[in-house]
Coordinates of C-alpha atoms in Angstrom, one line a residue:
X150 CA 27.8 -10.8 -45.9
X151 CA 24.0 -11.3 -47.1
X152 CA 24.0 -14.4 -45.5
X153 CA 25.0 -12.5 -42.0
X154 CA 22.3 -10.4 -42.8
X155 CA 19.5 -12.3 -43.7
X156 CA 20.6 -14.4 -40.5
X157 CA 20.4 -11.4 -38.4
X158 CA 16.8 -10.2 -39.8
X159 CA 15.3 -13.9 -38.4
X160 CA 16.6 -13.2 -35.2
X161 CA 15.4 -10.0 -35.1
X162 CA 12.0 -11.4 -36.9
X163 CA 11.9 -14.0 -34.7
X164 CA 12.6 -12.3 -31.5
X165 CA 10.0 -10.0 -32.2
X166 CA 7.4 -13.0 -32.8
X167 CA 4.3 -13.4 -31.0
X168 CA 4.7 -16.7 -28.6
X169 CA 2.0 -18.0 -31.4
X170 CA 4.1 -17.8 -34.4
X171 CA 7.4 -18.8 -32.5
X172 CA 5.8 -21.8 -31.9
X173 CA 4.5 -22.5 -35.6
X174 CA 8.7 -20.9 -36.5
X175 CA 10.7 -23.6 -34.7
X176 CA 7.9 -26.4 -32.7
X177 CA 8.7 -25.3 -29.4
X178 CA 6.2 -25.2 -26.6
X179 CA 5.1 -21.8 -25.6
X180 CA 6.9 -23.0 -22.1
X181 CA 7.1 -19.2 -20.5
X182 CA 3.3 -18.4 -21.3
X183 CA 2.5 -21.5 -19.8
X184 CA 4.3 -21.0 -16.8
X185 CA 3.1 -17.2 -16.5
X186 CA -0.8 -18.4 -16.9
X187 CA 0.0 -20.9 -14.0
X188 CA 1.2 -18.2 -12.1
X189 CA -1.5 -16.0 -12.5
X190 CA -3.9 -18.7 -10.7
X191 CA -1.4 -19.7 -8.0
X192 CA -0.5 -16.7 -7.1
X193 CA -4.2 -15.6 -6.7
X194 CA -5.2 -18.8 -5.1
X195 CA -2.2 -17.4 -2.7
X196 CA -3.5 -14.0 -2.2
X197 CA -7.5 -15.4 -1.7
X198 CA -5.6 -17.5 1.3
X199 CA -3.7 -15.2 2.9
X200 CA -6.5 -12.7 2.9
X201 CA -9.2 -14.8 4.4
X202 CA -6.4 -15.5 7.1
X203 CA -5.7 -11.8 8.3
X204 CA -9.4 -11.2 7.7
X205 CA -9.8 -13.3 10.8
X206 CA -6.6 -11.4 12.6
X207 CA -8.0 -8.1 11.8
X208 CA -11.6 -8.6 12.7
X209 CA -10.0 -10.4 16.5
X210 CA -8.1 -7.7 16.6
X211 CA -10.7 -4.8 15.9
X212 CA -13.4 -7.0 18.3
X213 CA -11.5 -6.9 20.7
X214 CA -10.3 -3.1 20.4
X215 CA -14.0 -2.5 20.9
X216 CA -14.4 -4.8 24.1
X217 CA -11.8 -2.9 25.6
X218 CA -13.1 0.2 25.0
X219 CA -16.3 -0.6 26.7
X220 CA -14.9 -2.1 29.0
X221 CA -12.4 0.4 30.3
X222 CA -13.4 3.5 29.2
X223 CA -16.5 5.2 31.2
X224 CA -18.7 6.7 29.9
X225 CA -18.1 5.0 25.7
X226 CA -21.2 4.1 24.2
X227 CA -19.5 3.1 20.6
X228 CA -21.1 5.9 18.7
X229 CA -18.8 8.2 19.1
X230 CA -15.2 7.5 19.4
X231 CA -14.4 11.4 20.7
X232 CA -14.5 11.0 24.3
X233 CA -13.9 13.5 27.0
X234 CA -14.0 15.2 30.2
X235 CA -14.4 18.5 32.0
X236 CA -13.9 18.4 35.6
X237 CA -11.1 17.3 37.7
X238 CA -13.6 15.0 39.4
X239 CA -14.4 13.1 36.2
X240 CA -10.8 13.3 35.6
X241 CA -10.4 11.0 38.8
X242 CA -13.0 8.8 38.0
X243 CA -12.1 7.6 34.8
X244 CA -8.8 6.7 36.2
X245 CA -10.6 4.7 39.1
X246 CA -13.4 3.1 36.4
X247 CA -10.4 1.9 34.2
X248 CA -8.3 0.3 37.4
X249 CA -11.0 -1.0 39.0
X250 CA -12.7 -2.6 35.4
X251 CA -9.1 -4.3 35.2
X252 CA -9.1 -5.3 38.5
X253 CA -12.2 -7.0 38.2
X254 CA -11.8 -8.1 34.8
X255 CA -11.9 -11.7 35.1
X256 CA -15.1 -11.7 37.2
X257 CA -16.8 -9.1 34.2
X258 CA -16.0 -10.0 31.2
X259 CA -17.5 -12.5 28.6
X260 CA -13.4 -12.9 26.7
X261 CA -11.1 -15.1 28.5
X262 CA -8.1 -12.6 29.1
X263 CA -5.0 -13.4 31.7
X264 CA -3.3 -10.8 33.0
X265 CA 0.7 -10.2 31.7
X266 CA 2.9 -9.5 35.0
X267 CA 6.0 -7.6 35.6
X268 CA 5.3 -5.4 32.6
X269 CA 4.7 -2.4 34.6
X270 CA 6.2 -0.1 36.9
X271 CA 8.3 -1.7 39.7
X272 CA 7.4 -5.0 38.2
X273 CA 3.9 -4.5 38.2
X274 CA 1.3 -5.2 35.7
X275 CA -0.1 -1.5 35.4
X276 CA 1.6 1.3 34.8
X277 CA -0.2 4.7 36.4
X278 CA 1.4 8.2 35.2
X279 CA 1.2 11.1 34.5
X280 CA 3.5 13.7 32.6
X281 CA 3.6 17.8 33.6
X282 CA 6.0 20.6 33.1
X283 CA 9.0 20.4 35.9
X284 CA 8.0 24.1 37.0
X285 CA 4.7 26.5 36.0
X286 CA 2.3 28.2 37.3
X287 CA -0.9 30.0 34.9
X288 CA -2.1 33.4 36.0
X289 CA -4.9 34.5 33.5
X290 CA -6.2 37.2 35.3
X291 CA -2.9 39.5 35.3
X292 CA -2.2 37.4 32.0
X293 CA 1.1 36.4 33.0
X294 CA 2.6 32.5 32.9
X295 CA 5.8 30.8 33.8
X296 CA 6.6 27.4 32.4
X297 CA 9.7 25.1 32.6
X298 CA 9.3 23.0 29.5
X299 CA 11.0 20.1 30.9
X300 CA 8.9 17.2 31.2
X301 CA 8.7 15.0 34.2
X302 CA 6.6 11.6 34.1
X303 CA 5.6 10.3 37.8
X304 CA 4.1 6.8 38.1
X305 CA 2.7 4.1 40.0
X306 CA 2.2 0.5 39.8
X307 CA -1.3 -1.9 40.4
X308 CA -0.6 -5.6 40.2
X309 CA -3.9 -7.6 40.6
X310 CA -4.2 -10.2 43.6
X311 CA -1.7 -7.9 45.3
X312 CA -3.0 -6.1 48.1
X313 CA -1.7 -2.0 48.4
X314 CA 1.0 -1.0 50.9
X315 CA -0.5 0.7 54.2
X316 CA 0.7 4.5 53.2
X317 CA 3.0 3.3 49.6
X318 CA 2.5 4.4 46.2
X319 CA -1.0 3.6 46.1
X320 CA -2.8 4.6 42.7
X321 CA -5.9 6.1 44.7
X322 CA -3.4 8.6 46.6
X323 CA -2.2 9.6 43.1
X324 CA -2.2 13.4 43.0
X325 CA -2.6 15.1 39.6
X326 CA -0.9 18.2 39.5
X327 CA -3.3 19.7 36.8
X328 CA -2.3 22.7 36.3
X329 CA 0.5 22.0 34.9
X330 CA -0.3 18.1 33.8
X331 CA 0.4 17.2 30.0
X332 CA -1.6 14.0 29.3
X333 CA -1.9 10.7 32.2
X334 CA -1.4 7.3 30.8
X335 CA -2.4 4.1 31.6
X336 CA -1.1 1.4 30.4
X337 CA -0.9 -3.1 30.9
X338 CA -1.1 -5.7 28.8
X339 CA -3.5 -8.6 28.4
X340 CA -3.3 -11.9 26.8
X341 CA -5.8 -14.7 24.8
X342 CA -6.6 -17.1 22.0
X343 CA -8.2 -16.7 18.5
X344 CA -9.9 -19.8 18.4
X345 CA -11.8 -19.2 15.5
X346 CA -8.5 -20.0 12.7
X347 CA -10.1 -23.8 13.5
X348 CA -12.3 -22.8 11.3
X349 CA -9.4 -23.0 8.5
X350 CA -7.6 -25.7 9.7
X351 CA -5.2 -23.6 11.2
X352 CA -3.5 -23.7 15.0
X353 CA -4.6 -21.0 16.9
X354 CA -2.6 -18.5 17.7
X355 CA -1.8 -16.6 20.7
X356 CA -2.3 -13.0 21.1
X357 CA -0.7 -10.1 23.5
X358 CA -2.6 -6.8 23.9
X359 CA -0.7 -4.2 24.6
X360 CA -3.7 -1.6 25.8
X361 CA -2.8 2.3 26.5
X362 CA -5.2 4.6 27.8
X363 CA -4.3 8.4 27.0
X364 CA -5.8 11.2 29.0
X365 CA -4.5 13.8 26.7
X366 CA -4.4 17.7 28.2
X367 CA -1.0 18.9 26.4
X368 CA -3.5 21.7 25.0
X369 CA -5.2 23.3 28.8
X370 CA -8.4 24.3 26.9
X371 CA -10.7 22.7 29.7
X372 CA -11.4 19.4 27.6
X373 CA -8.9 16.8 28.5
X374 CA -9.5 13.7 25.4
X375 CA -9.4 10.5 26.5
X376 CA -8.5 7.9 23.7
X377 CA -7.4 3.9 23.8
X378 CA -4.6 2.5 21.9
X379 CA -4.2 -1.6 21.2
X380 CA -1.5 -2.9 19.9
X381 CA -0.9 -6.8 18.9
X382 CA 1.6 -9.1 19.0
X383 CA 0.8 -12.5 17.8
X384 CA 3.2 -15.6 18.8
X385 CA 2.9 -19.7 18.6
X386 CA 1.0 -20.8 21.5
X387 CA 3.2 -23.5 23.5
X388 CA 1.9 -26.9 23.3
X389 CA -0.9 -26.4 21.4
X390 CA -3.7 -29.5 21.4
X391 CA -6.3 -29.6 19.1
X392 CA -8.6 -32.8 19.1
X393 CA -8.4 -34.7 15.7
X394 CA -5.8 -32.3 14.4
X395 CA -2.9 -33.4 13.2
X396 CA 0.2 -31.0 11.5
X397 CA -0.7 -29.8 8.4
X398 CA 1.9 -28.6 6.0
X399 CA -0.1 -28.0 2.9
X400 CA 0.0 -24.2 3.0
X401 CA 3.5 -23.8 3.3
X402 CA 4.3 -26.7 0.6
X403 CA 2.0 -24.4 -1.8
X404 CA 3.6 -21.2 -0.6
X405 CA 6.7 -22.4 -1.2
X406 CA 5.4 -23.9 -5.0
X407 CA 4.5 -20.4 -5.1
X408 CA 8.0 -19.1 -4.7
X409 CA 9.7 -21.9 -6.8
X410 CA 7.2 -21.2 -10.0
X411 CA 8.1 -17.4 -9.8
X412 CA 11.9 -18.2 -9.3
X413 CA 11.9 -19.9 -12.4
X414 CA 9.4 -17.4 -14.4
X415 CA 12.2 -14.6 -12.4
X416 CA 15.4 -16.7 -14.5
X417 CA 13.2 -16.7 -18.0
X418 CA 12.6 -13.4 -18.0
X419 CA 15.8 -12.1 -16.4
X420 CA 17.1 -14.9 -19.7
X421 CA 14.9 -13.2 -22.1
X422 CA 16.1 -9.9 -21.5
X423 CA 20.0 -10.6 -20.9
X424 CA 18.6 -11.9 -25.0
X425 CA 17.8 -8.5 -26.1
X426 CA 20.4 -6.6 -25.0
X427 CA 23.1 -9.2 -27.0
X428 CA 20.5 -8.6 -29.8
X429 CA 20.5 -5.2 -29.6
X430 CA 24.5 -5.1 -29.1
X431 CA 24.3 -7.3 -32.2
X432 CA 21.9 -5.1 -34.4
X433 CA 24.3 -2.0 -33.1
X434 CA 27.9 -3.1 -34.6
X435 CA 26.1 -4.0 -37.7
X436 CA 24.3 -1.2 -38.5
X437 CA 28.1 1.0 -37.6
X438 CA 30.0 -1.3 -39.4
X439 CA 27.7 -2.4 -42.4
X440 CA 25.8 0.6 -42.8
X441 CA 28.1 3.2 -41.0
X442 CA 25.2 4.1 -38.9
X443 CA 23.9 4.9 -35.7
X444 CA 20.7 3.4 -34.3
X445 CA 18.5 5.5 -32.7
X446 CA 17.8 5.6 -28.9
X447 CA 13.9 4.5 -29.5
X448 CA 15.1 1.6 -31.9
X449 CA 17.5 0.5 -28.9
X450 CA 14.7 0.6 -26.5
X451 CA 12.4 -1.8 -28.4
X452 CA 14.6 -4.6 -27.7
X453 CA 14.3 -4.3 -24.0
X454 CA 10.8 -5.2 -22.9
X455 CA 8.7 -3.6 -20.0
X456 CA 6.6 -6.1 -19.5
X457 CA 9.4 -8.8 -18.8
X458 CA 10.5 -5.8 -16.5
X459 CA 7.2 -5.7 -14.7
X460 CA 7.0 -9.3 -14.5
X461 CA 10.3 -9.6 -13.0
X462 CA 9.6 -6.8 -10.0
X463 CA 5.9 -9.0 -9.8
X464 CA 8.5 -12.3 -9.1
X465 CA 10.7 -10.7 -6.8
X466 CA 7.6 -9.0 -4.6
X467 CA 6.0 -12.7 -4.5
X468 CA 8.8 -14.7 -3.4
X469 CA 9.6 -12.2 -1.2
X470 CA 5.4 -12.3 0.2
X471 CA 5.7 -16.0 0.2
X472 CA 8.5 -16.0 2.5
X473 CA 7.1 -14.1 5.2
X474 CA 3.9 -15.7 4.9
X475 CA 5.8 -18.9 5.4
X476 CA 7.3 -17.4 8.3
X477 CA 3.6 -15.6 9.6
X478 CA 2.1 -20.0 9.6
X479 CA 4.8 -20.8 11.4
X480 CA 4.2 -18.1 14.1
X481 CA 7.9 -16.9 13.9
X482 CA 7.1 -13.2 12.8
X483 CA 3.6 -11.4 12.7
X484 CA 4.5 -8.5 9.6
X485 CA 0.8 -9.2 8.3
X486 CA 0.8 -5.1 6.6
X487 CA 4.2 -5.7 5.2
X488 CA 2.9 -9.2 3.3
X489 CA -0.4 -8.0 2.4
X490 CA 1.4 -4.8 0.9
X491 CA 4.0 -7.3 -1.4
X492 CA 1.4 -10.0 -2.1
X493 CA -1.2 -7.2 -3.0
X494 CA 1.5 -5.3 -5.3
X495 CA 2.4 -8.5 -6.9
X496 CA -0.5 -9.9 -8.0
X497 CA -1.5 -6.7 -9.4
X498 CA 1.2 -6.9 -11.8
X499 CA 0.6 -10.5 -12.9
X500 CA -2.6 -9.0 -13.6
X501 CA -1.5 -5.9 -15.2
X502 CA 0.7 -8.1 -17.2
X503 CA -1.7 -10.1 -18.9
X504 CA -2.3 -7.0 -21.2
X505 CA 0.6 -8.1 -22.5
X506 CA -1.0 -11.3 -24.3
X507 CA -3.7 -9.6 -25.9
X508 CA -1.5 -7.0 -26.7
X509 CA -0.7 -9.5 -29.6
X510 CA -4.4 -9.0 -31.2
X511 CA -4.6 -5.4 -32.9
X512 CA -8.1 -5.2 -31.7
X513 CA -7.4 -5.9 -28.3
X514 CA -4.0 -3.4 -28.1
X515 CA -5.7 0.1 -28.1
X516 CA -5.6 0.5 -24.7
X517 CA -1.9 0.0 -24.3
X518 CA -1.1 2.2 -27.4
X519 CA -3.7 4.8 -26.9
X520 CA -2.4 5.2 -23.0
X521 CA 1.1 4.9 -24.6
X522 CA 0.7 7.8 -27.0
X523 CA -0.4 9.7 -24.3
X524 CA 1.6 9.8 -21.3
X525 CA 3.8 11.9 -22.3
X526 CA 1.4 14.9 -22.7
X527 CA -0.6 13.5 -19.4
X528 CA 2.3 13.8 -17.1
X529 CA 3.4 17.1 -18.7
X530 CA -0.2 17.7 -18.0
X531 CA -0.6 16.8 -14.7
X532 CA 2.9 18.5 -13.4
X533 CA 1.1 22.0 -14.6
X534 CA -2.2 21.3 -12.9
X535 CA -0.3 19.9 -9.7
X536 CA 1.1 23.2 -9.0
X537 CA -2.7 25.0 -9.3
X538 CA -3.8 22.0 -6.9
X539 CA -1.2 22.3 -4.3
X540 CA -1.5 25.7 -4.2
X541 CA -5.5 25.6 -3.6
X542 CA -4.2 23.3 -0.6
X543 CA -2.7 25.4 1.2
X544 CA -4.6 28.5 0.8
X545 CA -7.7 26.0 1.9
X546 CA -5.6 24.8 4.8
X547 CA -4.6 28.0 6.2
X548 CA -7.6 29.5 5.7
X549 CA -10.3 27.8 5.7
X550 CA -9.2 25.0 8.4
X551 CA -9.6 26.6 11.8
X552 CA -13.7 26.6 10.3
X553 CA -14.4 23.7 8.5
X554 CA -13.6 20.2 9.6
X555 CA -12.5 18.7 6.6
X556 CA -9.6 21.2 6.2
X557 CA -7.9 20.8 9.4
X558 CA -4.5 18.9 7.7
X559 CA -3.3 19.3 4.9
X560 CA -4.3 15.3 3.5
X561 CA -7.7 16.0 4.5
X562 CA -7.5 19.2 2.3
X563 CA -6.2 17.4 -0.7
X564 CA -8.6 14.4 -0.1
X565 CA -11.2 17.1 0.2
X566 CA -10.3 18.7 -3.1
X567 CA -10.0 15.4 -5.0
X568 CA -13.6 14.3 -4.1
X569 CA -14.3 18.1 -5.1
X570 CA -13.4 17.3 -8.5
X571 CA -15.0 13.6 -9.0
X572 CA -18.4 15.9 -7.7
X573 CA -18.4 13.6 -4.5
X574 CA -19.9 16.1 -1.2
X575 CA -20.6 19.4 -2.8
X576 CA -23.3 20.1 -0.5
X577 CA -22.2 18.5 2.6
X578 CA -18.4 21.2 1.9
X579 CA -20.5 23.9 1.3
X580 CA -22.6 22.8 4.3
X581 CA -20.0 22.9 6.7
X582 CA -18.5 26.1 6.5
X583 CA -18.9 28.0 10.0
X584 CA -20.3 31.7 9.4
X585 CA -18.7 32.7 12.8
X586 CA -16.7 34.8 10.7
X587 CA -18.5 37.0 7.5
X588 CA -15.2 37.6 5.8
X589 CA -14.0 33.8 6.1
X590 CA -17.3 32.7 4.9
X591 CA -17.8 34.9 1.5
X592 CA -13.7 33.3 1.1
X593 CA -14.6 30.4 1.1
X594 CA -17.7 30.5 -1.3
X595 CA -15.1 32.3 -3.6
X596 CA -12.6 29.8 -2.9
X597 CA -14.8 26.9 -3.6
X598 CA -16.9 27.7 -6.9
X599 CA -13.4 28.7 -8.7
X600 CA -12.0 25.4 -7.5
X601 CA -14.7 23.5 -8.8
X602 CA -15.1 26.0 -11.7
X603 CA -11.5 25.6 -12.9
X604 CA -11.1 21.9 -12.4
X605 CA -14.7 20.4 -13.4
X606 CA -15.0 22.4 -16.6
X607 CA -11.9 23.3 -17.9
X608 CA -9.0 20.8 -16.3
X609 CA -11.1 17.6 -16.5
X610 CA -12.3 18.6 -19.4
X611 CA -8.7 18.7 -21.2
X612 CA -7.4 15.9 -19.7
X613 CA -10.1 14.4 -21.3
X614 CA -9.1 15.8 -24.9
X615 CA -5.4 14.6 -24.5
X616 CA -6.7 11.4 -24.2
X617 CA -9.2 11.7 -26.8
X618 CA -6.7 13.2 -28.8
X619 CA -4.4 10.1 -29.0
X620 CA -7.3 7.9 -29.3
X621 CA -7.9 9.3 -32.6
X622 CA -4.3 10.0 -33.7
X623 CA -4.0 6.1 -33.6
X624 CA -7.1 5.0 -34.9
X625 CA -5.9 7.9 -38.3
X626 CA -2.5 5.9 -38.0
X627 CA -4.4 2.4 -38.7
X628 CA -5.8 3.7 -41.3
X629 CA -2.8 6.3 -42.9
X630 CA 0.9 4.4 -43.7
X631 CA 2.4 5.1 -40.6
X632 CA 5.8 5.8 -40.0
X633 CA 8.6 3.0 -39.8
X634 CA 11.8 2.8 -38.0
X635 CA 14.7 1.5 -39.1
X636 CA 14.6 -1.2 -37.2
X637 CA 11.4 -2.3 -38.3
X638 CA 12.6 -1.4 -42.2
X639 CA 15.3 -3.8 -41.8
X640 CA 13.1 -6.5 -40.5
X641 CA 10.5 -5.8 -42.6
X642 CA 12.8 -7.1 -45.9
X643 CA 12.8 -11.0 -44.3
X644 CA 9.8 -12.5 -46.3
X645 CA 10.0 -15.6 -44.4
X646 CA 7.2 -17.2 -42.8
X647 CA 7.1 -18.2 -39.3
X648 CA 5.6 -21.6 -41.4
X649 CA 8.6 -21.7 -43.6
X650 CA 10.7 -23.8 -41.5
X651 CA 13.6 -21.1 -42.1
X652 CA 13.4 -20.2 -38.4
X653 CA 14.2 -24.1 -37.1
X654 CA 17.8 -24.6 -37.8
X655 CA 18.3 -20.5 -36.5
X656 CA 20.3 -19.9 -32.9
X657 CA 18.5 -16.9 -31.4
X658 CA 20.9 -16.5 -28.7
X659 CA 24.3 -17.6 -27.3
X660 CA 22.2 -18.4 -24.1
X661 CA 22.1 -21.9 -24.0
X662 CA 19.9 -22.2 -20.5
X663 CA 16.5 -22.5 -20.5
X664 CA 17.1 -22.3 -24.1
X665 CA 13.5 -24.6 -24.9
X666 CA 11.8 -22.0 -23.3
X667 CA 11.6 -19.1 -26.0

């Protein structure tokens, strides 16, 4: 029996171990730290890649955005992107600028665009309409109003080259019905090249703009907003010939070394902890059976690791990532968000995870124990001062949001609020309070200097203690005999050294695979 035990306290000793003194206890290569440095550098070399790629997509993209918006919008000077109109007249002749820019389009502009056919109404290339309620009339005067809220949407078709029908659906005999009109659309497609991926040895890609033109009046206050929408589809352009360019397949070959190094650092770790739960089980039974008793829940936690955890939901995002981006070089899908969002995630925890490494020097670890010691009384922190923010929100928003811009939703309340605190646009809040209203306005003075009152001085000011707090409860427990678990106890009576050569002969796990990489 004191052999079983002593055999269990170097496995537990052992398991514990730094990679360091697992490799001075049985000669084995430090394989998964090896592996998880490697992956640290590919996987950024990964993310530096794909981001200089959509950095090109999202600048053609927003360029072009912009071209349109001169192009087809009257009136758009760039500065401001709230346009609008007043008059039925100017009503018309935006409608006209826009058909009659994309008429002309290949004779203005400096892009080369082609027009995308049969996308329209009828199978034309631009679709014309118009949505209004299906009966209504507006009498202000005796204040009296009858609306059928049913929505009808009339339209007509303009297909360039293609001259209009003697008496047909012509878009310059298109009759708004305003009075009861909701919004008029218009809406076509165009197509062209982003030549400038040549620049990183990539094919260019083909691009489809899907362009809508919303002259929005669903509110009848007089101002009818105008506002243009682009959305992109991106696809493999057919027969593509660029001189001196031959296939190159080096991306996806190091996209899919990506995904190959994280499989494997995915099996050691899922290896590693399927190892501390038979531990654990191991530990259990012998402290019931030896002992005759029970190990407590925080002992049982310390054999399964969070940062093997966070590693494992960092390898899963990556290959994932890697995948689409294999599929985004090969022009088969376009989900640039979605892989930015997984490859972003991911290599934020390989980085996060590095903490774990220097985790192993005492001098380095009081960040992860001080934020340790903490959380608890943070989030039971935060949950209190959550329900004080959230109700400042929406008193803000229902008060204060009809006056002041930046309270008109109830995100820009809370993003308001939150600058509030880090002292970001005091003046410029205070500012813009409208004084149409006396009563509102002495509110929100009120309103204001107890929000920043009650969070600047007193909330951030605790939150600050709790954290200071535990800062100096661990630096007192460094310096005080601290208390030990039994676990630790128990390991603690194995004198061996990882030098001793006691740990060579041991088996740390019935785990056979992978089993040189401890």
């Amino acid at each position: 029996m004191d052999q079983e035990e002593e055999a269990l306290r170097r496995k537990l000793k052992y398991f514990f171990m730094s990679p360091c003194d697992k490799f001075h206890a049985k000669g084995r290569k430090p394989f998964k730290l090896a592996l998880q440095l490697i992956k640290i550098i590919i996987v950024t070399v990964q993310l530096v890649m794909f981001g200089l790629s959509n950095q090109m997509v999202v600048t053609f993209k927003e360029e072009n955005t912009a071209s349109f918006k001169h192009l087809f919008l009257k009136g758009y000077n760039g500065a401001d992107d709230t346009l609008a109109v007043y008059t039925q007249s100017d009503v018309y002749d935006c409608i006209n600028y826009t058909i009659a820019q994309y008429l002309a389009l290949p004779d203005t502009t400096v892009g080369r665009y082609a027009y995308v056919y049969g996308v329209g109404v009828n199978g034309s290339a631009l679709s014309l309409c118009q949505q209004y309620y299906k009966k209504g009339w507006i009498d202000p005067a005796n204040d009296t109003f009858y609306i059928d809220p049913h929505i009808v949407t009339d339209c007509v078709g303009v297909s360039p080259l293609s001259p209009p029908v003697a008496g047909g659906n012509d878009h310059k005999n298109f009759t708004l019905k305003f009075h009861k009109l909701i919004n008029v659309t218009i809406q076509f497609q165009l197509k062209a090249i982003n030549l400038q991926t040549i620049i990183n040895n990539e094919i260019p890609d083909c691009y489809t703009f899907v362009i809508t033109i919303v002259l929005d009046n669903k509110a009848h206050s007089g101002k009818v907003k105008i506002s243009l929408d682009n959305e992109v589809s991106i696809k493999e352009c057919r027969d593509p010939s660029v001189s001196g360019h031959a296939e190159n397949y080096a991306r996806v070959a190091f996209d899919v070394m990506v995904a190959v190094v994280c499989a494997l650092s995915l099996l050691l770790c899922s290896r590693s902890i399927l190892r501390g739960i038979l531990l654990q089980q191991e530990f259990v039974q012998f402290f019931k059976d030896t002992l005759n008793r029970r190990v407590s829940w925080g002992d049982r936690m310390e054999f399964i690791n969070g940062w093997y955890i966070l590693l494992i939901i960092s390898d899963l995002l990556t290959i994932t990532g890697s995948f689409i981006k294999i599929g985004i070089e090969s022009k088969n899908i376009s989900s640039y968000d979605v892989c930015g969002i997984l490859l972003g995630t991911s290599t934020l925890l390989v980085w996060v995870g590095v903490i774990r490494y220097l985790s192993f020097f005492q001098k380095y670890n009081i960040l992860i124990v001080t934020l340790r010691a903490a959380f608890p009384n943070v989030i039971r922190f935060c949950c209190c001062v959550a329900v004080i923010y959230l109700g400042y929100c929406f008193c803000g928003w229902i008060v204060l949001g009809p006056y002041h811009v930046k309270f008109r939703s109830l995100s820009m309340v809370s993003e308001c609020l939150f600058s509030l605190i880090n002292g970001d646009d005091m003046f410029v809040t205070f500012s813009g309070m409208q004084e149409s209203s006396t009563l509102v306005w002495i509110f929100s003075q009120v309103y204001l200097y107890t929000f920043i009152s009650l969070f600047i001085y007193m909330v951030l000011s605790l939150f600050i203690a709790l954290i200071t707090g535990a800062y100096e409860t661990i630096k007192h427990q460094t310096q005080e005999p601290m208390h030990i678990t039994d676990l630790h106890a128990f390991i603690a009576e194995c004198k061996d050294t990882p030098n001793s050569g006691k740990f060579r002969g041991l088996e740390t796990s019935p785990c056979s695979f992978f089993c040189c990489c401890d």
